[in-house]
């Protein structure tokens, strides 16, 4: 199994396309998987091993997964920290929220106080509508803290380090 531990907006669609193109049917799961349609990162936190039975690759919002449980339960798996430059990530996320707000008839920037719900690119309701300055700052901290925690965990032993790679999917850089 391969677990991609980067956040959405960090090359997830590109990775999904790559895994679908590879031989031997990697069966990528992008966020929700299998017949239960359960989010894989939620399944890791609830320690639901069955949610991982039908797929070989798991991507999207991986920074929220319980990677320690995944590592212990799937001890031969590989881990990819898919990343992109922080400024690009924040701008992409900001623009997505702005678009959600505009599609719902709200102004482009604000909080949930002035726009309760937005509409995503599929026209579905979303609560992802807060792109205020304070929220953007929290995104920066969230990404930095998450990446640091994941990298420290996988660097702790030679065996873990051998099964982990951090890569900028957008620009092609690999980190040691």
Short mmCIF file of C-alpha atoms in Angstrom, two decimals:
data_model
loop_
_atom_site.label_atom_id
_atom_site.label_comp_id
_atom_site.label_asym_id
_atom_site.label_seq_id
_atom_site.Cartn_x
_atom_site.Cartn_y
_atom_site.Cartn_z
CA UNK A 1 0.00 0.00 0.00
CA UNK A 2 1.04 3.58 -0.61
CA UNK A 3 -0.21 6.40 1.59
CA UNK A 4 0.14 9.97 0.35
CA UNK A 5 0.33 12.16 3.43
CA UNK A 6 0.13 15.58 1.82
CA UNK A 7 -2.85 17.87 1.89
CA UNK A 8 -5.31 18.49 -0.88
CA UNK A 9 -4.06 21.18 -3.29
CA UNK A 10 -0.61 19.48 -3.23
CA UNK A 11 -0.57 17.50 -6.45
CA UNK A 12 -3.28 14.99 -5.48
CA UNK A 13 -4.92 15.00 -8.91
CA UNK A 14 -1.52 14.59 -10.59
CA UNK A 15 -0.62 11.65 -8.35
CA UNK A 16 -3.99 10.02 -8.94
CA UNK A 17 -3.45 10.28 -12.72
CA UNK A 18 0.04 8.77 -12.40
CA UNK A 19 -1.14 5.84 -10.28
CA UNK A 20 -4.05 5.14 -12.66
CA UNK A 21 -1.62 5.06 -15.60
CA UNK A 22 0.76 2.55 -13.98
CA UNK A 23 0.44 -1.16 -14.79
CA UNK A 24 -0.79 -3.68 -12.19
CA UNK A 25 -3.89 -1.68 -11.20
CA UNK A 26 -2.88 0.47 -8.24
CA UNK A 27 -6.55 1.30 -7.53
CA UNK A 28 -6.02 4.79 -6.14
CA UNK A 29 -8.51 6.02 -3.58
CA UNK A 30 -8.96 9.78 -3.58
CA UNK A 31 -10.40 10.68 -0.17
CA UNK A 32 -13.47 8.36 -0.03
CA UNK A 33 -13.01 4.67 -0.77
CA UNK A 34 -14.81 1.44 -1.37
CA UNK A 35 -18.48 0.62 -1.16
CA UNK A 36 -18.81 2.37 2.21
CA UNK A 37 -17.49 5.62 0.65
CA UNK A 38 -15.62 6.25 3.90
CA UNK A 39 -12.85 8.83 3.97
CA UNK A 40 -9.59 6.89 4.30
CA UNK A 41 -8.00 9.41 6.67
CA UNK A 42 -11.02 9.14 9.00
CA UNK A 43 -10.77 5.33 8.81
CA UNK A 44 -7.14 5.55 9.95
CA UNK A 45 -8.13 7.61 12.98
CA UNK A 46 -10.91 5.14 13.88
CA UNK A 47 -8.50 2.26 13.20
CA UNK A 48 -10.81 0.67 10.63
CA UNK A 49 -8.53 -1.70 8.68
CA UNK A 50 -11.40 -2.91 6.46
CA UNK A 51 -11.60 0.51 4.80
CA UNK A 52 -8.19 -0.19 3.22
CA UNK A 53 -9.01 -3.61 1.72
CA UNK A 54 -10.02 -2.60 -1.82
CA UNK A 55 -7.35 -0.04 -2.73
CA UNK A 56 -3.56 0.09 -2.92
CA UNK A 57 -3.00 3.86 -2.98
CA UNK A 58 -4.61 6.49 -0.74
CA UNK A 59 -4.49 10.23 -1.45
CA UNK A 60 -6.09 13.52 -0.52
CA UNK A 61 -6.09 15.12 2.95
CA UNK A 62 -3.45 12.63 4.06
CA UNK A 63 -1.97 15.13 6.51
CA UNK A 64 -4.98 14.38 8.77
CA UNK A 65 -4.47 10.60 8.73
CA UNK A 66 -3.19 8.68 11.74
CA UNK A 67 0.09 7.84 10.01
CA UNK A 68 1.48 6.15 13.15
CA UNK A 69 -1.42 3.66 13.14
CA UNK A 70 -1.07 3.17 9.39
CA UNK A 71 2.65 2.48 9.81
CA UNK A 72 2.08 -0.06 12.57
CA UNK A 73 -0.87 -1.76 10.84
CA UNK A 74 0.56 -1.76 7.30
CA UNK A 75 4.21 -2.25 8.20
CA UNK A 76 5.48 -2.77 4.63
CA UNK A 77 3.69 0.22 3.13
CA UNK A 78 5.31 3.21 1.50
CA UNK A 79 4.63 6.84 2.40
CA UNK A 80 4.73 9.89 0.15
CA UNK A 81 4.67 13.40 1.56
CA UNK A 82 3.24 15.19 -1.47
CA UNK A 83 3.89 18.90 -1.13
CA UNK A 84 4.02 22.10 -3.07
CA UNK A 85 5.57 25.48 -2.35
CA UNK A 86 3.79 27.04 0.60
CA UNK A 87 2.91 30.29 -1.18
CA UNK A 88 1.37 28.37 -4.10
CA UNK A 89 -0.53 26.08 -1.74
CA UNK A 90 -1.99 29.00 0.24
CA UNK A 91 -2.94 30.92 -2.92
CA UNK A 92 -4.60 27.85 -4.42
CA UNK A 93 -6.56 27.16 -1.23
CA UNK A 94 -7.49 30.84 -0.91
CA UNK A 95 -8.73 30.92 -4.51
CA UNK A 96 -10.77 27.75 -4.00
CA UNK A 97 -12.50 29.29 -0.98
CA UNK A 98 -13.00 32.57 -2.84
CA UNK A 99 -14.65 30.69 -5.71
CA UNK A 100 -16.86 28.77 -3.25
CA UNK A 101 -18.01 32.10 -1.82
CA UNK A 102 -18.60 33.78 -5.19
CA UNK A 103 -20.62 30.83 -6.54
CA UNK A 104 -22.91 31.20 -3.51
CA UNK A 105 -23.41 34.93 -4.14
CA UNK A 106 -21.12 36.13 -1.34
CA UNK A 107 -18.24 38.58 -1.61
CA UNK A 108 -14.89 36.95 -2.43
CA UNK A 109 -13.24 37.30 0.97
CA UNK A 110 -14.65 36.92 4.44
CA UNK A 111 -15.71 34.57 7.21
CA UNK A 112 -18.62 32.27 7.98
CA UNK A 113 -20.36 35.26 9.55
CA UNK A 114 -20.96 36.89 6.17
CA UNK A 115 -21.24 33.66 4.12
CA UNK A 116 -22.64 30.62 5.94
CA UNK A 117 -22.27 28.16 3.04
CA UNK A 118 -20.61 28.22 -0.34
CA UNK A 119 -20.85 26.12 -3.48
CA UNK A 120 -17.95 24.00 -4.64
CA UNK A 121 -16.96 23.49 -8.28
CA UNK A 122 -19.54 20.67 -8.57
CA UNK A 123 -22.32 22.96 -7.31
CA UNK A 124 -22.56 21.15 -3.96
CA UNK A 125 -22.87 23.06 -0.69
CA UNK A 126 -19.65 23.49 1.23
CA UNK A 127 -18.70 25.04 4.52
CA UNK A 128 -15.26 25.90 3.13
CA UNK A 129 -15.97 29.64 3.00
CA UNK A 130 -13.58 31.30 5.46
CA UNK A 131 -10.55 32.90 3.80
CA UNK A 132 -10.05 35.74 6.25
CA UNK A 133 -6.54 36.84 7.20
CA UNK A 134 -6.63 34.92 10.49
CA UNK A 135 -7.75 31.74 8.78
CA UNK A 136 -5.04 32.03 6.12
CA UNK A 137 -2.46 32.37 8.92
CA UNK A 138 -3.88 29.22 10.53
CA UNK A 139 -3.47 27.35 7.21
CA UNK A 140 0.23 28.24 7.16
CA UNK A 141 0.70 26.98 10.72
CA UNK A 142 -1.37 23.86 10.04
CA UNK A 143 0.71 22.86 7.01
CA UNK A 144 4.05 23.60 8.72
CA UNK A 145 3.12 21.70 11.89
CA UNK A 146 1.72 18.73 9.99
CA UNK A 147 4.72 18.38 7.67
CA UNK A 148 7.15 18.70 10.57
CA UNK A 149 5.37 16.02 12.62
CA UNK A 150 5.20 13.57 9.69
CA UNK A 151 8.84 14.11 8.67
CA UNK A 152 10.09 13.71 12.25
CA UNK A 153 8.16 10.46 12.67
CA UNK A 154 9.52 8.88 9.49
CA UNK A 155 13.08 10.12 10.12
CA UNK A 156 13.14 8.50 13.59
CA UNK A 157 14.33 5.07 12.41
CA UNK A 158 16.27 3.87 9.34
CA UNK A 159 13.46 1.40 8.50
CA UNK A 160 10.80 4.14 8.47
CA UNK A 161 13.07 6.52 6.56
CA UNK A 162 13.59 3.87 3.85
CA UNK A 163 9.82 3.73 3.24
CA UNK A 164 9.25 7.50 3.10
CA UNK A 165 9.79 10.20 0.48
CA UNK A 166 8.88 13.88 0.46
CA UNK A 167 8.39 15.34 -2.99
CA UNK A 168 7.14 18.58 -4.48
CA UNK A 169 4.70 17.10 -6.99
CA UNK A 170 4.27 20.39 -8.83
CA UNK A 171 7.98 21.26 -9.23
CA UNK A 172 9.54 17.78 -9.01
CA UNK A 173 11.90 18.37 -6.09
CA UNK A 174 12.63 15.52 -3.70
CA UNK A 175 13.71 16.18 -0.14
CA UNK A 176 16.03 13.97 1.90
#
